[in-house]
Short mmCIF file of C-alpha atoms and ligand atoms in Angstrom, two decimals:
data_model
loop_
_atom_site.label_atom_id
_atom_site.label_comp_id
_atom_site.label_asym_id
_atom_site.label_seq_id
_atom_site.Cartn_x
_atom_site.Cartn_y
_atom_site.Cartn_z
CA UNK A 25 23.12 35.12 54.90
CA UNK A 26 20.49 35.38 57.17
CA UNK A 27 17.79 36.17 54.99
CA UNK A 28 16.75 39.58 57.48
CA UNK A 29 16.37 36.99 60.22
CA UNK A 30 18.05 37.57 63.62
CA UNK A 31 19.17 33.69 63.77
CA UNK A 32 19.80 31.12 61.11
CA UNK A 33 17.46 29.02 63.00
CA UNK A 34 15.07 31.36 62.70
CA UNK A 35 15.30 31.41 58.91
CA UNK A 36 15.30 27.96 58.59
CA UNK A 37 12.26 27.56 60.63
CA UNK A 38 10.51 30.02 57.97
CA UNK A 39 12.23 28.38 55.20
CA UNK A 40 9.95 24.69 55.93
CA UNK A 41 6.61 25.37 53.46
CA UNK A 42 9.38 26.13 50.83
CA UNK A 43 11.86 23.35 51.23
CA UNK A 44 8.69 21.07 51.68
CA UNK A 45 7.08 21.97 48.76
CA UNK A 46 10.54 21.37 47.12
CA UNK A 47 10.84 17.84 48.79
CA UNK A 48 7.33 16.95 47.71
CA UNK A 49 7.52 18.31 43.95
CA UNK A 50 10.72 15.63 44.25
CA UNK A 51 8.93 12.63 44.70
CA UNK A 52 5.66 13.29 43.59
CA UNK A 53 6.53 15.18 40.30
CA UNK A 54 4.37 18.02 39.46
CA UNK A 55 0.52 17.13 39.94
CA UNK A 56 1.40 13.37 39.32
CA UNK A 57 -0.63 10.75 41.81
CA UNK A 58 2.19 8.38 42.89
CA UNK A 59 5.38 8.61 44.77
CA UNK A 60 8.43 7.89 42.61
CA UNK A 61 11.54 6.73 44.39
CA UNK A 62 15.19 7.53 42.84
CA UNK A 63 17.07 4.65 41.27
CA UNK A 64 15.44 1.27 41.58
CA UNK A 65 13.57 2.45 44.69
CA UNK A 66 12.49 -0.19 47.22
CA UNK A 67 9.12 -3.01 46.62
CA UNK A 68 8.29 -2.88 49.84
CA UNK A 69 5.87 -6.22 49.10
CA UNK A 70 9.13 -8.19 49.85
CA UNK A 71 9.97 -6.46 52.66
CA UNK A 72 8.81 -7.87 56.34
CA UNK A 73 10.34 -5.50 59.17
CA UNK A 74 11.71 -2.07 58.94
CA UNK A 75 14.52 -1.52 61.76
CA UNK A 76 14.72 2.17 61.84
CA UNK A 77 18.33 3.94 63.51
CA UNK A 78 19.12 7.52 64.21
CA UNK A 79 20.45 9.66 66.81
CA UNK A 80 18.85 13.06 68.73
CA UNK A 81 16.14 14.93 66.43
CA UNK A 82 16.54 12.53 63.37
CA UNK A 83 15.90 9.66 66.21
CA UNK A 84 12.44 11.46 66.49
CA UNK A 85 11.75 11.70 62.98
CA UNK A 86 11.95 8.05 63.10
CA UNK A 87 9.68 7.63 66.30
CA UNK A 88 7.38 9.47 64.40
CA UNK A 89 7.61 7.41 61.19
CA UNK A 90 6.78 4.42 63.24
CA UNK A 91 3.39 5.22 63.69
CA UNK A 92 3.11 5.94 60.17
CA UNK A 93 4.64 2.86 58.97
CA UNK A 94 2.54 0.59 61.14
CA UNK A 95 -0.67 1.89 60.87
CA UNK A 96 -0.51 2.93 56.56
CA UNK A 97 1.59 -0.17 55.43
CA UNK A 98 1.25 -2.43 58.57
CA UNK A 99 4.87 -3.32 59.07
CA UNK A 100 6.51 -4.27 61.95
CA UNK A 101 8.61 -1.23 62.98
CA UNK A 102 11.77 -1.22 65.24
CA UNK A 103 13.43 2.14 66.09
CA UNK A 104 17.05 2.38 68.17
CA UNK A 105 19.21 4.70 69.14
CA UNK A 106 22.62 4.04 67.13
CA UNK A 107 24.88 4.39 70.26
CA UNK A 108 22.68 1.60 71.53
CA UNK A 109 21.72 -0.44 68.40
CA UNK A 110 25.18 -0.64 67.20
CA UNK A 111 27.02 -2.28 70.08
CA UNK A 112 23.99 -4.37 71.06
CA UNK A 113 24.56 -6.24 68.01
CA UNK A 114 20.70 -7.14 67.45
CA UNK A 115 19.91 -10.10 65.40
CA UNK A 116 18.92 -8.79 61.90
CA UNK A 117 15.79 -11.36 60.35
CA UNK A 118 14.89 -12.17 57.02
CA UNK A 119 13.42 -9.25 55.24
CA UNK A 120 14.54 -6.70 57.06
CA UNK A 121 14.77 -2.93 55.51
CA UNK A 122 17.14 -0.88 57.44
CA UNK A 123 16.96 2.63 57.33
CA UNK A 124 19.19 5.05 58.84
CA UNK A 125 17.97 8.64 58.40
CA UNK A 126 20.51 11.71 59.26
CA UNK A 127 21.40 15.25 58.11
CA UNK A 128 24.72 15.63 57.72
CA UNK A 129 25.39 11.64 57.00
CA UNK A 130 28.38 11.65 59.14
CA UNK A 131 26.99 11.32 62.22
CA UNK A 132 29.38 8.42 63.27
CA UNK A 133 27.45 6.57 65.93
CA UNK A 134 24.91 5.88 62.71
CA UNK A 135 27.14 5.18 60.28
CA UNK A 136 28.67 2.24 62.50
CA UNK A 137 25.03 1.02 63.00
CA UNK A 138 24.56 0.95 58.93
CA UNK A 139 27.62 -0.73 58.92
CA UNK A 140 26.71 -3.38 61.20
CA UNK A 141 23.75 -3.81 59.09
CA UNK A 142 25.72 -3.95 56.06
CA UNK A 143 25.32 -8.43 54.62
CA UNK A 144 22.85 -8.73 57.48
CA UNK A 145 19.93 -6.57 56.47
CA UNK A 146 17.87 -7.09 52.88
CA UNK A 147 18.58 -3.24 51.97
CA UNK A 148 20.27 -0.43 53.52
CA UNK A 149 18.11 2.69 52.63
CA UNK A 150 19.37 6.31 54.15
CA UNK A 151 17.12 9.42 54.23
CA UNK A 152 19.83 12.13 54.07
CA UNK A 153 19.85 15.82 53.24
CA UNK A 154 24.23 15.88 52.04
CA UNK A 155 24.08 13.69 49.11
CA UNK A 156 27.91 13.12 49.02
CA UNK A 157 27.87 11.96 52.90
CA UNK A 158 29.21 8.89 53.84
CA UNK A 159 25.76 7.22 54.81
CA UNK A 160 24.48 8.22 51.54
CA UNK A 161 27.70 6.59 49.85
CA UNK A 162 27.29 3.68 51.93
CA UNK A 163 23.69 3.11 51.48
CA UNK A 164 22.29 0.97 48.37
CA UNK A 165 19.19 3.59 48.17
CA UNK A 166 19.69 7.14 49.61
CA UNK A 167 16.75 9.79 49.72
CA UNK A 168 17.45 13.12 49.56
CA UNK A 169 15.33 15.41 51.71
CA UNK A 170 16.42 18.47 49.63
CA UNK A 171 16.26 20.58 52.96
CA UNK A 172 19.18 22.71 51.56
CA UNK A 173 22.12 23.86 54.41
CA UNK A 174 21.51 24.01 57.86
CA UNK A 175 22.94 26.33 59.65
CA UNK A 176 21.44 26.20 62.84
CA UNK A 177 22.97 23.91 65.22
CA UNK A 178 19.03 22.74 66.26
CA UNK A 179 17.54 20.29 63.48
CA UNK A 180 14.10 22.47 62.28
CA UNK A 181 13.99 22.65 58.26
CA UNK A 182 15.57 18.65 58.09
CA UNK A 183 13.32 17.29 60.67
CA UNK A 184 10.20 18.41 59.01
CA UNK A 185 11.84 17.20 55.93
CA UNK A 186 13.00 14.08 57.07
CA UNK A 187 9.41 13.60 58.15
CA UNK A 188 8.04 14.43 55.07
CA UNK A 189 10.15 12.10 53.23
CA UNK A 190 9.45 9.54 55.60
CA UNK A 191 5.62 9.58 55.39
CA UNK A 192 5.97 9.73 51.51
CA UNK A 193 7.94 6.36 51.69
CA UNK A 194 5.47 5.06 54.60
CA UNK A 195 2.75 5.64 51.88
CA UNK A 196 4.39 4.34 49.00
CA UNK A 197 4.86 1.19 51.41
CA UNK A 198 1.64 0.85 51.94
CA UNK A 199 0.84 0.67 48.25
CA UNK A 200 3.39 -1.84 47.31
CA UNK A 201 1.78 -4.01 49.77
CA UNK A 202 -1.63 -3.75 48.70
CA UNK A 203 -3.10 -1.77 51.29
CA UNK A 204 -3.54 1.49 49.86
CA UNK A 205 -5.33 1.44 46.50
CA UNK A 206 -4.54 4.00 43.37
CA UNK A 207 -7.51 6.18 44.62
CA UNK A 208 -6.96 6.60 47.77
CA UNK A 209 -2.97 6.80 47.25
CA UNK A 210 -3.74 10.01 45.23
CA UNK A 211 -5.88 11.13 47.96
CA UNK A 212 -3.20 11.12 50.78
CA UNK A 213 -1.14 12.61 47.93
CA UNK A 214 -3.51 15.36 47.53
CA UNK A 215 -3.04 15.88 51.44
CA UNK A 216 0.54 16.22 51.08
CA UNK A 217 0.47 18.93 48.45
CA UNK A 218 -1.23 20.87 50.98
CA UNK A 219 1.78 20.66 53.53
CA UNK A 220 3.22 24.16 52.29
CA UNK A 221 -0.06 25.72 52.96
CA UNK A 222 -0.89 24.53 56.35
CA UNK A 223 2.79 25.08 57.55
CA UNK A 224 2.44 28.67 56.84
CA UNK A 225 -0.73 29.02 58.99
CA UNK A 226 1.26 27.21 61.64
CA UNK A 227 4.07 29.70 61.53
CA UNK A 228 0.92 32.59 61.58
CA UNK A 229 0.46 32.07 65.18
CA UNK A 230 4.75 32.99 65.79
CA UNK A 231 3.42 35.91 67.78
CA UNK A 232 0.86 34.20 70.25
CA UNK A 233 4.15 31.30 70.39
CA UNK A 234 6.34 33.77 71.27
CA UNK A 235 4.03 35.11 74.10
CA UNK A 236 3.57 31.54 75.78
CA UNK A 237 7.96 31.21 75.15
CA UNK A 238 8.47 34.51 77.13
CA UNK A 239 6.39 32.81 79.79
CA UNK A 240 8.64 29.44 79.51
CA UNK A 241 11.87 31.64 79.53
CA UNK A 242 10.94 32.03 83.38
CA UNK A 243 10.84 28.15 84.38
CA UNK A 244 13.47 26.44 85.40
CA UNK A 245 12.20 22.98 84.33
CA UNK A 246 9.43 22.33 81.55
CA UNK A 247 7.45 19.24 80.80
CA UNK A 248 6.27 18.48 77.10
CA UNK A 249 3.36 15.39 77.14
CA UNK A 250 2.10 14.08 73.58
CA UNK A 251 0.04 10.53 72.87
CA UNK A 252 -0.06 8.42 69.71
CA UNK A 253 2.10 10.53 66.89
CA UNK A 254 2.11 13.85 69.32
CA UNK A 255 4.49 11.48 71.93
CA UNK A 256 7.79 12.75 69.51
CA UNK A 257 6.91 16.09 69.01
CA UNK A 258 6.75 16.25 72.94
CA UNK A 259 10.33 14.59 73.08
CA UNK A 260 11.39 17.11 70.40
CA UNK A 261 10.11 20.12 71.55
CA UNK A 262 11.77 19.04 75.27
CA UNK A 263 15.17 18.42 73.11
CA UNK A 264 15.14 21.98 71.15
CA UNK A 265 14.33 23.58 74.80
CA UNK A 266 16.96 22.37 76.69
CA UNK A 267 19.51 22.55 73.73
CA UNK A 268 19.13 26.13 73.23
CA UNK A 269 17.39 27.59 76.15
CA UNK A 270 19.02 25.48 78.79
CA UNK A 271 16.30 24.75 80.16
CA UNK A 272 15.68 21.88 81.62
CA UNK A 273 12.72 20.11 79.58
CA UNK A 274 11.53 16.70 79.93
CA UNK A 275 8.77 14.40 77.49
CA UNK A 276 6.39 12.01 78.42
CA UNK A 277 4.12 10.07 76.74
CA UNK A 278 0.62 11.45 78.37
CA UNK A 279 -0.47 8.16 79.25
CA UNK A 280 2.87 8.14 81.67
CA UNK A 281 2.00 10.71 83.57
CA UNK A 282 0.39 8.94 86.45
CA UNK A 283 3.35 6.42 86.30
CA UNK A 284 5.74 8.95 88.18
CA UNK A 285 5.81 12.69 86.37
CA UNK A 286 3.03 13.81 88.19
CA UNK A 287 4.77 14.28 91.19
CA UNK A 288 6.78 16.81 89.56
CA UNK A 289 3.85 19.26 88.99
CA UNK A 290 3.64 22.51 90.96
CA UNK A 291 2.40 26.09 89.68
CA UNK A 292 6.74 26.30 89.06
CA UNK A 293 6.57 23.38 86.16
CA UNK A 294 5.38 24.53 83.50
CA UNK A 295 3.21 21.86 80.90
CA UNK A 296 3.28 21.99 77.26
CA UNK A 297 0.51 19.85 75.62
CA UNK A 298 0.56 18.86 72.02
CA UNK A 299 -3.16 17.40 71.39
CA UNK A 300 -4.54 18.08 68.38
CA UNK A 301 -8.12 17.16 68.14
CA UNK A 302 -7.98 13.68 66.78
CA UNK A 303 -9.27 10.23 67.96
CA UNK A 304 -7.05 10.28 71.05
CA UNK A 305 -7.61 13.77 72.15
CA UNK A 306 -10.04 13.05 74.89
CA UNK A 307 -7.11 11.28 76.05
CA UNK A 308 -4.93 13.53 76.03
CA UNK A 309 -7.49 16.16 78.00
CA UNK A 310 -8.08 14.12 80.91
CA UNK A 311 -4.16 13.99 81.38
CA UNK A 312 -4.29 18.14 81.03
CA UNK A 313 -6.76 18.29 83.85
CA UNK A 314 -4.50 15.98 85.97
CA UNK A 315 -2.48 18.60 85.69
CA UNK A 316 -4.27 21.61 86.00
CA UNK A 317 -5.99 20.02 89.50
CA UNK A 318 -2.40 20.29 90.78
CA UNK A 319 -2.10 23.64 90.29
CA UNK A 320 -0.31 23.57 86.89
CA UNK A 321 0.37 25.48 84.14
CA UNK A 322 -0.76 24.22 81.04
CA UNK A 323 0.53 25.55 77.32
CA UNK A 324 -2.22 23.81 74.86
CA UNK A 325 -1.27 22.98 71.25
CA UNK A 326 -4.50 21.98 69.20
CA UNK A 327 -6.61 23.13 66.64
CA UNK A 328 -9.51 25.53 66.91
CA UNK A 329 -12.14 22.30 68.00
CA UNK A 330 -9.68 21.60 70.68
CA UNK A 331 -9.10 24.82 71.78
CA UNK A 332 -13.32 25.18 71.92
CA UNK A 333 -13.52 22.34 74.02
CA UNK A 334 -10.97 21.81 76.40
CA UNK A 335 -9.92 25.75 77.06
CA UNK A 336 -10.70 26.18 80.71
CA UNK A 337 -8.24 26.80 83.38
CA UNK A 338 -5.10 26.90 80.75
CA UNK A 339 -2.48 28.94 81.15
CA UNK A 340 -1.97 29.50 77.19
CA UNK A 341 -3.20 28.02 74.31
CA UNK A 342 -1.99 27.91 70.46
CA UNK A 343 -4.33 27.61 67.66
CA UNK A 344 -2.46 24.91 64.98
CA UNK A 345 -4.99 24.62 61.36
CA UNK A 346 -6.98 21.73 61.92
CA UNK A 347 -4.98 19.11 59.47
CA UNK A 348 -5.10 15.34 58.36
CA UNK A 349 -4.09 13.51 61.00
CA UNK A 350 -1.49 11.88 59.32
CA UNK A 351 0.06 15.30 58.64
CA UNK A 352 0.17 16.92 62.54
CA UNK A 353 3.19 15.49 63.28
CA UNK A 354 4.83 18.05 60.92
CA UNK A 355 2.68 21.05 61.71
CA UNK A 356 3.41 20.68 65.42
CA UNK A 357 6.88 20.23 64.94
CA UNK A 358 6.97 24.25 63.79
CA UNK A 359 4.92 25.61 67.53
CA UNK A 360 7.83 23.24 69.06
CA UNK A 361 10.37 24.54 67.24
CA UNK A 362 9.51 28.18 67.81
CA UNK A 363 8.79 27.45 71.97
CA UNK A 364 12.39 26.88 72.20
CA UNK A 365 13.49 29.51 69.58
CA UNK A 366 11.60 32.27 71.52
CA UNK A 367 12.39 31.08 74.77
CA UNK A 368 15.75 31.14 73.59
CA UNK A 369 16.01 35.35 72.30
CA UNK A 370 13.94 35.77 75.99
CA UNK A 371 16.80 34.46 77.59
CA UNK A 372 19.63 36.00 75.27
CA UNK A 373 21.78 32.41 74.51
CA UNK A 374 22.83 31.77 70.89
CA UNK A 375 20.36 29.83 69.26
CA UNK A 376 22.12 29.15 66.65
CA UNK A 377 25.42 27.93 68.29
CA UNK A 378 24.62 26.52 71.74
CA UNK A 379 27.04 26.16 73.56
CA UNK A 380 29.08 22.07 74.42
CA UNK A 381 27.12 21.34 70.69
CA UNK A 382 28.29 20.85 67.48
CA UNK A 383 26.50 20.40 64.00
CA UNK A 384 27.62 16.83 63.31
CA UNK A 385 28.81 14.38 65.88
CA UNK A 386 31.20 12.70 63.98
CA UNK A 387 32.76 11.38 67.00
CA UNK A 388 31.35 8.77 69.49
O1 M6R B 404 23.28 14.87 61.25
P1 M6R B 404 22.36 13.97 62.05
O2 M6R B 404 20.93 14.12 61.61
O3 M6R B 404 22.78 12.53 62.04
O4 M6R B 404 22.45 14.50 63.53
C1 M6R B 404 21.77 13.85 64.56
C2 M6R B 404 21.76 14.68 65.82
O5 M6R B 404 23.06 14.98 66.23
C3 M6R B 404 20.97 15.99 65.65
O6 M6R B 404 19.67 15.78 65.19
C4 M6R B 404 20.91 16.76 66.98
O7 M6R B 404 20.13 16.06 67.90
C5 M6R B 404 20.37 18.18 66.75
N1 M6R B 404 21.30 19.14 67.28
C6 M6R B 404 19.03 18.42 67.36
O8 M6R B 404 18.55 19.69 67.11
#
């Protein structure tokens, strides 16, 4: 059932304040001020290193968690690929938390990388949304992202699951080790509560987003730059582009730009920018105006104050709520998510069946 929606994907990108506010009432109970894990959970005070492993969107989720993980709970953070990680054979230290996050949890490139893990690593924790999957089974923790099916063959609802899950457990970290006190633990909790909230004013802006996809329908190529926690939401958006627009889409981290990309840009490449208007936005900027001296065409993705000050010469812009910064990462996942959705109905392919793709790679 489709809910009145043309596309499942569709749906399920409207469905995110509500499964969020489901996978936050989970772990944070109903007005309670600390973040309860299932089963014995994890003390993260005796962990050292997290070595993160996914594959396509759920890859991203952990890029993102990264950032969260080493700047709330200062841990080392390692992220791979599990077609890479697993027949690389790393060397697993001392201490190490492995965590292997997927929706269906059969995705069988990261199920061999868990079990490669498996006597090697401290604990093997999953962030799953089928309980009954094999990674869950296989896992001695498994967290639940309570995302409910998903249809659509592009990750939306579990990604901005997964990453709310994640930066609940990034947070939680960061309290077992000593570096987030009660108080200011039920502050960032406070923040997350409001999740639901600022997701809906995200999706408010669907119509000026589908305006700026129409435009992107046109391009053959599209480049997505991001900095700091912004860098994976510019590889996602580029992945939910070309995976159901087919068109070709490409990510770089801003600061890349000058490293090669640049030569790309022509009034025929579109730019996507995803700077909200934090402590690297300035940044960010002087990358856009690389860009725009070259003649291109800049889509902006910030918040009102970034809009204000960096809004000359663009070619579109999209107005995000201005949020914690901590918390952008999942409001911007929702203007990415509905570039490519748009872009998608502009160009009449089936969003929610692309075609070559299937829902879970359970095949190498
Ligand atoms: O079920 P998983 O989360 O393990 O799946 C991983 C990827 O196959 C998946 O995220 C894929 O990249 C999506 N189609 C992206 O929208």
């Amino acid at each position: 059932d489709k809910g009145g929606h043309k596309h499942f994907m569709a749906k399920e990108i409207a469905e995110q304040p509500a499964v969020i506010a489901q996978a936050l009432a989970h772990y944070l109970g109903e007005g309670g001020d600390t973040i309860t894990l299932p089963g014995a959970g994890v003390d993260f005070s005796a962990v050292n290193r997290l070595t993160m492993v996914a594959c396509g969107t759920a890859y991203y989720a952990c890029l993102t968690a990264k950032y969260w993980f080493e700047q709330v709970a200062r841990l080392p953070v390692e992220v791979d690929i599990a077609s890479e990680f697993r027949y690389r054979e790393p060397p697993i230290s001392e201490g190490t938390l492995a965590l292997f996050v997927s929706q269906s949890g059969e995705t069988a490139d990261t199920l061999a990388a868990l079990r490669y893990c498996k006597g090697k690593a401290d604990s093997i924790v999953s962030v799953v949304n089928v309980a009954e999957s094999s990674i869950a089974r296989e896992s001695d923790l498994a967290l639940p992202i309570l995302a409910g099916v998903e249809v659509g063959v592009a990750s939306t609802k579990a990604f901005t699951c997964q990453l709310s899950v994640l930066l609940m457990l990034a947070l939680r970290a960061a309290h077992d080790r000593g570096l987030l006190e009660d108080d200011a633990l039920a502050d960032q909790i406070s923040a997350l509560r409001s999740l639901p909230a600022l997701l809906n004013a995200a999706l408010d802006q669907e119509d000026t987003i589908r305006r700026a996809a129409q435009n992107l329908s046109e391009a053959r190529d599209v480049l997505f730059l991001g900095r700091g926690q912004m860098y994976p939401m510019a590889l996602e958006g580029a992945l939910k582009l070309k995976e159901i627009s087919y068109i070709h889409a490409e990510a770089y981290a801003s600061g890349e730009l000058k490293h090669g990309p640049i030569a790309l840009i022509d009034q025929n490449m579109p730019v996507v920018v995803l700077a909200p208007r934090d402590a690297l936005f300035d940044k960010t900027v002087s990358n856009m105006q690389e860009v725009l001296a070259r003649k291109g065409k800049v889509v902006l993705i910030s918040d009102q104050a970034g809009l204000d000050e960096a809004s000359d010469g663009l070619w579109q812009s999209v107005a995000m709520p201005a949020c914690p910064d901590l918390l952008a990462p999942i409001i911007y996942a929702v203007p990415a998510q509905l570039l490519a959705y748009h872009a998608a109905v502009a160009k009449g392919t089936d969003a929610d069946q692309p075609r070559n793709l299937a829902k879970s790679v359970t095949v190498e």
